[in-house]
mmCIF file of C-alpha atoms in Angstrom:
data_model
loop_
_atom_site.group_PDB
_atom_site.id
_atom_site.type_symbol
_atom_site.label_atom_id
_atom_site.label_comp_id
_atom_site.label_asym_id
_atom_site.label_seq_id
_atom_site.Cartn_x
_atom_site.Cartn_y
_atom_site.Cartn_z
ATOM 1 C CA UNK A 542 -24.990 -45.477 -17.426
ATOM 2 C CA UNK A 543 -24.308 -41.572 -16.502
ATOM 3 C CA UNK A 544 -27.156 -39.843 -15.507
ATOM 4 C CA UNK A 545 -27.880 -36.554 -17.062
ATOM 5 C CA UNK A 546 -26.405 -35.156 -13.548
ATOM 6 C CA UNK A 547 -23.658 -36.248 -13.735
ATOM 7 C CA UNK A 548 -22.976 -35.896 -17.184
ATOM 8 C CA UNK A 549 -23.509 -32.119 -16.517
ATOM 9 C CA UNK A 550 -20.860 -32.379 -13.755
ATOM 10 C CA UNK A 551 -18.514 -34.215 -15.562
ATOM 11 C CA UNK A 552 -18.715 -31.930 -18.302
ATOM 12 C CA UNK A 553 -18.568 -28.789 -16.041
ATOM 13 C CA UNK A 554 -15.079 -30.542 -14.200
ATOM 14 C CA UNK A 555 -14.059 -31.124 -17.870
ATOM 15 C CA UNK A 556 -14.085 -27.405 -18.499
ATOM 16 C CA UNK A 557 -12.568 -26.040 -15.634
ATOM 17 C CA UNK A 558 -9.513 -28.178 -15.912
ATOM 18 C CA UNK A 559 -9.398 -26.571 -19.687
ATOM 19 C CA UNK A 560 -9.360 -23.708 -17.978
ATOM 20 C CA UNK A 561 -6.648 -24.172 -15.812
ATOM 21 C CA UNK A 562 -4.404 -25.679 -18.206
ATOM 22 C CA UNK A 563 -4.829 -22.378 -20.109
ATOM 23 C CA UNK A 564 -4.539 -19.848 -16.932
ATOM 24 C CA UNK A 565 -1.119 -19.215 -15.200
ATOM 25 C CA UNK A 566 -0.845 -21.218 -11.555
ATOM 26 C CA UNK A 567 -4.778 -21.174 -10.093
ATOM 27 C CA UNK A 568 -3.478 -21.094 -6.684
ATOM 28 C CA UNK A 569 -4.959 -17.616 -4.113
ATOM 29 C CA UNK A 570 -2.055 -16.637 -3.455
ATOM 30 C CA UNK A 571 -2.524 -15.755 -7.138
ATOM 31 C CA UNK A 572 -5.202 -13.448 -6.544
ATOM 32 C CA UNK A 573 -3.826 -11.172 -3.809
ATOM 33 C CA UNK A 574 -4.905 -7.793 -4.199
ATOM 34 C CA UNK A 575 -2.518 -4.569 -5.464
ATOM 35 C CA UNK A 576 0.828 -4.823 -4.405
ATOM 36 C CA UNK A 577 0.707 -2.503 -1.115
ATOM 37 C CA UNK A 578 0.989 0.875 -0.916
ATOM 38 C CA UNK A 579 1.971 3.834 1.039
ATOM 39 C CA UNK A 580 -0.148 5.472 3.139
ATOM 40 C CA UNK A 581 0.147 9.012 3.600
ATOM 41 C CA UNK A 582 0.784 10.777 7.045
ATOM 42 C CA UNK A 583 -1.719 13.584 6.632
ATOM 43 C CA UNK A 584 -0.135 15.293 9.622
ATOM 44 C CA UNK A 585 -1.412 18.885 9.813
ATOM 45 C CA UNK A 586 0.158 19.734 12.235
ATOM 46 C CA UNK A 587 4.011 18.952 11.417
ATOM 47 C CA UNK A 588 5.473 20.966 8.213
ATOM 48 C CA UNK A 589 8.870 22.347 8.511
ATOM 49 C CA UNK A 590 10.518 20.008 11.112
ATOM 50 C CA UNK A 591 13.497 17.596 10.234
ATOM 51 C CA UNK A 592 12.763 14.416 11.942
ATOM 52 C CA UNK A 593 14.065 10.627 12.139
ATOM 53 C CA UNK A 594 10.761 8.273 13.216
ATOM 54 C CA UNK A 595 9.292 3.964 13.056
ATOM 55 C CA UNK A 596 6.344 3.565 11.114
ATOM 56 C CA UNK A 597 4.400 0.415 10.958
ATOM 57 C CA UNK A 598 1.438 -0.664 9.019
ATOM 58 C CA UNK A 599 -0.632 -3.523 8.357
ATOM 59 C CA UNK A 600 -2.608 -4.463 6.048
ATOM 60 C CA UNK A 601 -4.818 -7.792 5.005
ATOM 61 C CA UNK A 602 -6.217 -9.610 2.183
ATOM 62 C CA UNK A 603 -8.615 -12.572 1.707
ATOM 63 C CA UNK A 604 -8.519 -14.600 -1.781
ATOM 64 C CA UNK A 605 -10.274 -17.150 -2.817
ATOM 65 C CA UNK A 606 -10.788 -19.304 -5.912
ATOM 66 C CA UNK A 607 -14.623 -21.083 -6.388
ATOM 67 C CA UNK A 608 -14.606 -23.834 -8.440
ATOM 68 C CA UNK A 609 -18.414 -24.739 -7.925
ATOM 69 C CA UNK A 610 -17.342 -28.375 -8.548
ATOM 70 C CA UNK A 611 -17.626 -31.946 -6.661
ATOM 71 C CA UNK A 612 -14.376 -32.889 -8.581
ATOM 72 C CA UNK A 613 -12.349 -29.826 -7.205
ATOM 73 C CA UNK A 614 -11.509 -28.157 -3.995
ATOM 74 C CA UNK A 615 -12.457 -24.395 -3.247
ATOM 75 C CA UNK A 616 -9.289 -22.790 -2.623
ATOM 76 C CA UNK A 617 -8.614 -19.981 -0.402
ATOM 77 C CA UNK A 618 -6.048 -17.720 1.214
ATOM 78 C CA UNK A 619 -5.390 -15.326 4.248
ATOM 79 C CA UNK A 620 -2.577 -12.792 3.756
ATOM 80 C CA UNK A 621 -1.321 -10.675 6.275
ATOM 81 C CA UNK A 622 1.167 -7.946 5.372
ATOM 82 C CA UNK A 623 3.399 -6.132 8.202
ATOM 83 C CA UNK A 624 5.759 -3.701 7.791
ATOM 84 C CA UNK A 625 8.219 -1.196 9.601
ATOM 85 C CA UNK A 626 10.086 1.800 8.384
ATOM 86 C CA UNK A 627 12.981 4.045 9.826
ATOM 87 C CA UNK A 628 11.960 6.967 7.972
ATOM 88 C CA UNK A 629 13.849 10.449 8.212
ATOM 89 C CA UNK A 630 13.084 14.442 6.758
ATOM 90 C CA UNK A 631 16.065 16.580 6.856
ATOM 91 C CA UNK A 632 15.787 20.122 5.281
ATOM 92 C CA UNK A 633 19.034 21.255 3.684
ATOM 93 C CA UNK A 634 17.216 24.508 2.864
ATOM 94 C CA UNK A 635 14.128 26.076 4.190
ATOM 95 C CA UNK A 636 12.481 25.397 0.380
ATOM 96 C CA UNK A 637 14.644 22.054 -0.092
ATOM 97 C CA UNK A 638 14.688 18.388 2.287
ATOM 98 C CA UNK A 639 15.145 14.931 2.041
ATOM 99 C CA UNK A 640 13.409 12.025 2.954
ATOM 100 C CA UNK A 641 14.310 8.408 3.504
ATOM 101 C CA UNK A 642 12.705 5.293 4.080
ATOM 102 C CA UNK A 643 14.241 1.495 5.153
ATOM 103 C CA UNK A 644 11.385 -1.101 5.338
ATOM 104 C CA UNK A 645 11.388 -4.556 7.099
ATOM 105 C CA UNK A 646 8.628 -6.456 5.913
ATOM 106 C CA UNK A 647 7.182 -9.572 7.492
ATOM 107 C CA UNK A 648 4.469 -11.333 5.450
ATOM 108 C CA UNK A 649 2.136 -14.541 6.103
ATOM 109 C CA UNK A 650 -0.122 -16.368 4.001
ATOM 110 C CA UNK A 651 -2.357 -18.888 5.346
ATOM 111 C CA UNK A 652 -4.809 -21.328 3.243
ATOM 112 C CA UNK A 653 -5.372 -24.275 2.684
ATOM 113 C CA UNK A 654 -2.892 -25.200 0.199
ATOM 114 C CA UNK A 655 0.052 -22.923 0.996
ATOM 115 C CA UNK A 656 1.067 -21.703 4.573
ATOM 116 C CA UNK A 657 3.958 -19.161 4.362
ATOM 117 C CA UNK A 658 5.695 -17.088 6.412
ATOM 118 C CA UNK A 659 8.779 -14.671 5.582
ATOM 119 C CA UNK A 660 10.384 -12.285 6.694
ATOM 120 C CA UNK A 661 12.857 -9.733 4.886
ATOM 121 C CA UNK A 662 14.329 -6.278 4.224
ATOM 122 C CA UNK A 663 12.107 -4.608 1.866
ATOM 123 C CA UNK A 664 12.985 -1.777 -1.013
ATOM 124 C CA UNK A 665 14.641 1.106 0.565
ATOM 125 C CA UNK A 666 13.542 4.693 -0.923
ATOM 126 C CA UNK A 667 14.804 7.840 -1.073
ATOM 127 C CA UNK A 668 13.242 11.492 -2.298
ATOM 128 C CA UNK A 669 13.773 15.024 -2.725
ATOM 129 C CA UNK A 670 11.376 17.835 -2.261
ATOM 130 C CA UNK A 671 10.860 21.343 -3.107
ATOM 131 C CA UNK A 672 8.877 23.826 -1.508
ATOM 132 C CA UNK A 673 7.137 25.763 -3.697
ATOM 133 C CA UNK A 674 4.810 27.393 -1.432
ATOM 134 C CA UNK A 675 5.344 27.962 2.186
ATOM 135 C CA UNK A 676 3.021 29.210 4.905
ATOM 136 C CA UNK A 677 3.579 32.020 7.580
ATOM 137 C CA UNK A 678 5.357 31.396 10.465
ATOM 138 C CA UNK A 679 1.912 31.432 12.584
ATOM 139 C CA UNK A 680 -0.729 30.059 10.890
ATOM 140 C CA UNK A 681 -2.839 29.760 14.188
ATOM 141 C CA UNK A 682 -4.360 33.203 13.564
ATOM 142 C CA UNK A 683 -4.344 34.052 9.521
ATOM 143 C CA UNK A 684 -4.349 31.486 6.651
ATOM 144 C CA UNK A 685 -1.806 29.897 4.900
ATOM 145 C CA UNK A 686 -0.873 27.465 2.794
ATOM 146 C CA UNK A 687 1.789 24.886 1.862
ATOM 147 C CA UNK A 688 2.729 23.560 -1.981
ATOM 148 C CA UNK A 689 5.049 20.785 -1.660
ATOM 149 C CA UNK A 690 6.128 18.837 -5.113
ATOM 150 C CA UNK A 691 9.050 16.060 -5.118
ATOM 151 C CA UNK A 692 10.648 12.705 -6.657
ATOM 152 C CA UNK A 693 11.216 9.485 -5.155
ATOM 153 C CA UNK A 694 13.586 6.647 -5.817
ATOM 154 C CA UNK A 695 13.035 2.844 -4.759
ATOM 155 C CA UNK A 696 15.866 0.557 -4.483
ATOM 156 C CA UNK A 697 15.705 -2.855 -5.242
ATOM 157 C CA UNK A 698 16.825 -3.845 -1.607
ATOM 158 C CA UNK A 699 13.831 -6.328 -0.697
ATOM 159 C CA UNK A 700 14.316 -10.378 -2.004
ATOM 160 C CA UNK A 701 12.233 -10.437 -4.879
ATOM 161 C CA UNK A 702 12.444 -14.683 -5.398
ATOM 162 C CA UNK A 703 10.870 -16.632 -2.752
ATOM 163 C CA UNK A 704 10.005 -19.620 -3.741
ATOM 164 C CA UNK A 705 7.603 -22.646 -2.103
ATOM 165 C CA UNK A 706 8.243 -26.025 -3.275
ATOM 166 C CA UNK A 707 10.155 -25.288 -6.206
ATOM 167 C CA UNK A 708 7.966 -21.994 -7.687
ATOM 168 C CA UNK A 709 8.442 -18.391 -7.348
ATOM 169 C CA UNK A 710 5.446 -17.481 -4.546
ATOM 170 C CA UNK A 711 2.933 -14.955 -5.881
ATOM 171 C CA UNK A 712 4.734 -11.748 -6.561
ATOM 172 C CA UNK A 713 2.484 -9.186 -4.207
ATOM 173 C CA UNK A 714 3.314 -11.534 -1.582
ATOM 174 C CA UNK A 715 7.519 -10.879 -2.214
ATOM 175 C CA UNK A 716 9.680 -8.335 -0.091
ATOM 176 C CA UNK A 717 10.450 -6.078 -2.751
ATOM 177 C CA UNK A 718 9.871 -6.000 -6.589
ATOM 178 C CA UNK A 719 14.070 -6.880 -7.613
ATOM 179 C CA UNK A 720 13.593 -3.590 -9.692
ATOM 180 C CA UNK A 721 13.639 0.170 -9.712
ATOM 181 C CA UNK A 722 10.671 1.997 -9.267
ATOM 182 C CA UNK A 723 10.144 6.289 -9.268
ATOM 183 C CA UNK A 724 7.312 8.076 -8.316
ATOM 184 C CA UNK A 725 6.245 11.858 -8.336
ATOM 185 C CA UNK A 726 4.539 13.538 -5.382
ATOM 186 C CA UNK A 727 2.458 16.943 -4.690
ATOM 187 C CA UNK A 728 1.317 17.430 -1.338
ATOM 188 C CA UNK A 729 -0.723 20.851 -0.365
ATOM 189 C CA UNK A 730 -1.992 22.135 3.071
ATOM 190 C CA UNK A 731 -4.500 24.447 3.708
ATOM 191 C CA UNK A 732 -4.375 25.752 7.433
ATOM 192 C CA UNK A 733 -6.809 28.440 8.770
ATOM 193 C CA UNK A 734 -6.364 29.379 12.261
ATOM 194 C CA UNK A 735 -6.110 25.498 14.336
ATOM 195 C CA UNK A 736 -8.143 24.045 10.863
ATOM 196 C CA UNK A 737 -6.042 22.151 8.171
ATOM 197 C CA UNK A 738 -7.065 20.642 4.865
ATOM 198 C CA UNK A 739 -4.322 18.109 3.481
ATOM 199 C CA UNK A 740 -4.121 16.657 0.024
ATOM 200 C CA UNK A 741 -1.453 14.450 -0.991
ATOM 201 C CA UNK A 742 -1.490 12.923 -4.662
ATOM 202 C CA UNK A 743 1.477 10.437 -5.731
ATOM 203 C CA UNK A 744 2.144 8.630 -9.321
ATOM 204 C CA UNK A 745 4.792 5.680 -8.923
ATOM 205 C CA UNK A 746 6.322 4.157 -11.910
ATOM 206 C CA UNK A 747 8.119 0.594 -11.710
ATOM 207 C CA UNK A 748 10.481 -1.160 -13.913
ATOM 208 C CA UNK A 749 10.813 -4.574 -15.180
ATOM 209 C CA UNK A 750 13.269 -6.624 -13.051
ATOM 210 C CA UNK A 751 15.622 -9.439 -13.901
ATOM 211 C CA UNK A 752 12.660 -11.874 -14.159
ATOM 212 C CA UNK A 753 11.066 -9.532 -17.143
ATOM 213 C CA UNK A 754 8.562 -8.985 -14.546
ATOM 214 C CA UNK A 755 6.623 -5.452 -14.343
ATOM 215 C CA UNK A 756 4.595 -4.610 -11.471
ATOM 216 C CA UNK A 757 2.158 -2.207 -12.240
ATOM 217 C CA UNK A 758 1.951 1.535 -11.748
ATOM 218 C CA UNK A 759 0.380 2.685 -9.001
ATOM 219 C CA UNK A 760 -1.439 5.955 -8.434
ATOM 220 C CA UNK A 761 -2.341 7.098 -4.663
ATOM 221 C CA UNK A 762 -4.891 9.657 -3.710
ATOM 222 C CA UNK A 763 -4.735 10.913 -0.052
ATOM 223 C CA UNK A 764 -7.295 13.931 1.723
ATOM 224 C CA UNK A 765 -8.124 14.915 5.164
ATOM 225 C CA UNK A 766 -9.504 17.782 7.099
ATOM 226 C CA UNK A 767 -8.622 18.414 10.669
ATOM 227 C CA UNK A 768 -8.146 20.596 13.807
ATOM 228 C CA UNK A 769 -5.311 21.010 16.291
ATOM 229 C CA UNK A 770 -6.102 21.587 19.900
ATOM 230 C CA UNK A 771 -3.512 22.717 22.810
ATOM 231 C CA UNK A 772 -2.835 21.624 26.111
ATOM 232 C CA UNK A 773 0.123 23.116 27.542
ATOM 233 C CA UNK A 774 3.001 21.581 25.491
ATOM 234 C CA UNK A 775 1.440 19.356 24.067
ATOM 235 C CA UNK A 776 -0.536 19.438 20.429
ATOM 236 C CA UNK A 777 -3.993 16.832 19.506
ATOM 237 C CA UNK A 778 -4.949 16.471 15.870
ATOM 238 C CA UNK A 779 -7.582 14.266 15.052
ATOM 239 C CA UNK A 780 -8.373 14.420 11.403
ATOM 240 C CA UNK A 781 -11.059 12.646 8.829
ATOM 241 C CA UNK A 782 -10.250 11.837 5.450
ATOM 242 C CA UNK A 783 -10.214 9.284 2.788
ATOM 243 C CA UNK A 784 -7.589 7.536 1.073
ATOM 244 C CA UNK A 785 -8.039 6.248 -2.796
ATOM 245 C CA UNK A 786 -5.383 3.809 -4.687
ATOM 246 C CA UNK A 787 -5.306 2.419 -8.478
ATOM 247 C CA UNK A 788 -2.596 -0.102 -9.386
ATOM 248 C CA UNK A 789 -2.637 -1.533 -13.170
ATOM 249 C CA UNK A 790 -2.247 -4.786 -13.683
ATOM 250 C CA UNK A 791 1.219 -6.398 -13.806
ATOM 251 C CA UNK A 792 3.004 -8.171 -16.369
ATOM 252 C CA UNK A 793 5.017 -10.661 -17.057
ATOM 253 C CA UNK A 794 7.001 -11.826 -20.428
ATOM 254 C CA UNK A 795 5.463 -8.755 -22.210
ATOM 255 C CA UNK A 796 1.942 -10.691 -21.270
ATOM 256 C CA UNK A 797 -0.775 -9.057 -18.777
ATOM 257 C CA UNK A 798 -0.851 -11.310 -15.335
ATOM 258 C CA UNK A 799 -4.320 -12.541 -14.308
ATOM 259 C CA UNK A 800 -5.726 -11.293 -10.807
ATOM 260 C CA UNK A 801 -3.482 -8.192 -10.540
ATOM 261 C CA UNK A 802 -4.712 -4.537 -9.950
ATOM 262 C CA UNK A 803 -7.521 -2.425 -8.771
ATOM 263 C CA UNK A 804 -8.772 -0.118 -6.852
ATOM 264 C CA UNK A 805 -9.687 0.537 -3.321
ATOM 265 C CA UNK A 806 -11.370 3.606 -1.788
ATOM 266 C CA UNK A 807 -11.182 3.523 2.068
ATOM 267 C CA UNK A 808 -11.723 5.721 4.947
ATOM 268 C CA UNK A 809 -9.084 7.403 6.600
ATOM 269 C CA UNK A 810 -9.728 8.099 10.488
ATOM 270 C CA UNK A 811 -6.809 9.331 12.495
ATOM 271 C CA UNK A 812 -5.231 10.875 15.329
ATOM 272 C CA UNK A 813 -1.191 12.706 16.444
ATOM 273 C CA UNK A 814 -0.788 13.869 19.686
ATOM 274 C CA UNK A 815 2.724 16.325 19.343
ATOM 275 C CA UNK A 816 4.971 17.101 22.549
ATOM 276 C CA UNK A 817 8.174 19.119 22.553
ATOM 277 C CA UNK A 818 10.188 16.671 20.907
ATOM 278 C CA UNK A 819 8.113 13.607 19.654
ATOM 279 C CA UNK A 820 4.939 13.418 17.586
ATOM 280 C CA UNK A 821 3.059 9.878 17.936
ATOM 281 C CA UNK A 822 0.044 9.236 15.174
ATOM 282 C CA UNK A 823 -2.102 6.361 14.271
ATOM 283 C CA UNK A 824 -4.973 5.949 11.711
ATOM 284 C CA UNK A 825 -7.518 3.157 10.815
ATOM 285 C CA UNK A 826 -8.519 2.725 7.469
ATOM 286 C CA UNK A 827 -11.991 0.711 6.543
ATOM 287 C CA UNK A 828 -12.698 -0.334 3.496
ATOM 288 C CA UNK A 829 -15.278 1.872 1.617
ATOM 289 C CA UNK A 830 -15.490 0.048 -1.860
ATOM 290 C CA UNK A 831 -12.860 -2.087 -3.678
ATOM 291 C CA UNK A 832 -12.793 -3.585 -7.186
ATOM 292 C CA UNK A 833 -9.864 -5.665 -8.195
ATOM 293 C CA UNK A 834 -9.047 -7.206 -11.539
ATOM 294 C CA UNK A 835 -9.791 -11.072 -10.934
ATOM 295 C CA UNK A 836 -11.108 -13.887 -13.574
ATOM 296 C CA UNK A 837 -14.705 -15.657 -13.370
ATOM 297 C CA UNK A 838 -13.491 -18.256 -10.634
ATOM 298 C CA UNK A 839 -11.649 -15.818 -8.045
ATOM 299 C CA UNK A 840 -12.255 -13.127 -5.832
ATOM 300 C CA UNK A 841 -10.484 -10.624 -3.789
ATOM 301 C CA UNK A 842 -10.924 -8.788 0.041
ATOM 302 C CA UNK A 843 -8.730 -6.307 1.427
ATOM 303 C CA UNK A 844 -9.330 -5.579 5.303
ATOM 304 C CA UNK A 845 -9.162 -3.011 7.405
ATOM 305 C CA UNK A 846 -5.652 -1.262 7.720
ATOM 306 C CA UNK A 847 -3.810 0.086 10.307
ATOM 307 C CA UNK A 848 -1.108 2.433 10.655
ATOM 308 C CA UNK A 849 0.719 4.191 13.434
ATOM 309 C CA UNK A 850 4.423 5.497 13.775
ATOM 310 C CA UNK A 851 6.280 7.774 16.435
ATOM 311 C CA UNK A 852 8.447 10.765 15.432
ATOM 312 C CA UNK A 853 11.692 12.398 16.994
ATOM 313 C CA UNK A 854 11.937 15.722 15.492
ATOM 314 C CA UNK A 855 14.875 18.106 15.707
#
């Protein structure tokens, strides 16, 4: 005979299968957090220079799904998330440049159910700017400020369909999104003397791709202050800020997908040393509060990011 124990067990294990049979795949790589961002630059000290330049970043994310059952195994996931960009600025006027991006992505994703590693080109970009405000030549001894607005362009250049045994891996996890995507961008500086103040603010738009899947829009939020100090030739800007993104949730058949979108507020602590030629940066962003869209049995971590880049500038 059951015991009233188990009976409440039984029951509970009854449930939760219910519930999966009703929920897409209840695997973590199903809960990864927003599909990954940019990260601004935030360089104070670099506004009018054409440049070609390697930016990596890195980024993590811990999922896990709690069943709170004897019949059923906790599930959980690591993901690690690398990338690294030729990027390029060219000015074909002093009001009017261009900017280009070519990502190489390598991704991991290590649990207990899954193990995954790939590696790929991701979603090329490409973006025009306008200059609507530009500061004085030397803004080391008055004020001045800088009123950037532009358009961007993503290409669908990244494999968007890798698959482990037999079914398309979660889609934050992918390349690239197999669709095009456009964002808008304002960026303003305010520079006083060897202070700046940077604000960058970017909307992104995505479109559904061949699968009728839509990854959601993304808003990005970047501000810093700062101060530039000389040595000779050579420029240091450390700067404090913080750096604030929103994706929606994503959708797929017309139908919202579970465990997709957020937000994540984290802080933004970096450093550029510039030399004649080259500029080097790197910043280290903590985690100050994150709140991603998951279901009652799954939850969601992003780590600490990192990201650093060198610059040639002509």
């Amino acid at each position: 005979m059951l015991t009233l124990y188990k009976i409440k067990n039984l029951w509970s294990t009854i449930s939760l299968l219910a519930l999966l049979l009703i929920t897409p795949d209840a695997k973590a790589c199903d809960v990864c957090g927003c599909a990954v961002g940019g990260m601004s630059m935030g360089l104070g000290m670099e506004t009018t220079n054409n440049y070609f330049g390697l930016r990596y970043s890195h980024v993590q994310f811990n999922a896990q799904i709690n069943y709170n059952s004897q019949y059923l195994e906790d599930i959980y996931s690591n993901d690690s998330y690398h990338r690294m960009e030729l990027t390029s600025k060219y000015h074909f006027t002093p009001k009017i440049y261009g900017m280009a991006i070519l990502p190489v992505v390598y991704n991991t994703m290590r649990g207990n159910t899954e193990n995954i590693a790939h590696a790929s080109l991701g979603d090329a970009s490409l973006g025009l700017a306008y200059r609507l405000i530009s500061p004085p030549m030397d803004t080391t001894k008055i004020r001045g400020h800088l009123l950037d607005i532009g358009a961007n362009i993503s290409l669908p250049t990244g494999a968007y369909q890798l698959e482990h045994e037999g079914e398309i891996v979660n889609r934050n996890f992918q390349a690239g999104k197999g669709s095009f995507a456009y964002s808008a961008v304002v960026k303003y500086m305010f520079m006083f003397k060897k202070w700046r103040y940077t604000t960058d603010l970017s909307y992104g738009w995505n479109t559904v791709n061949k699968d009728d899947y839509h990854f959601g829009n993304q808003l990005n939020v970047f501000a810093s202050f700062g101060r530039l100090f000389n040595w000779g030739n050579t420029t240091i800007y450390p700067s404090l800020g913080a750096y604030f993104e929103h994706g929606e949730q994503h959708t797929e058949d017309g139908k919202i997908v579970f465990n997709t979108g957020g937000n994540a507020v984290l802080a933004d602590i970096g450093v550029a040393v510039k030399t004649s030629k080259l500029t080097y940066w790197m910043k280290f962003l903590p985690v100050i509060h994150q709140s991603y869209n998951v279901d009652a049995l799954s939850t969601i971590r992003g780590g600490k990011r990192l990201n650093l880049g060198i610059r040639y500038r002509f």
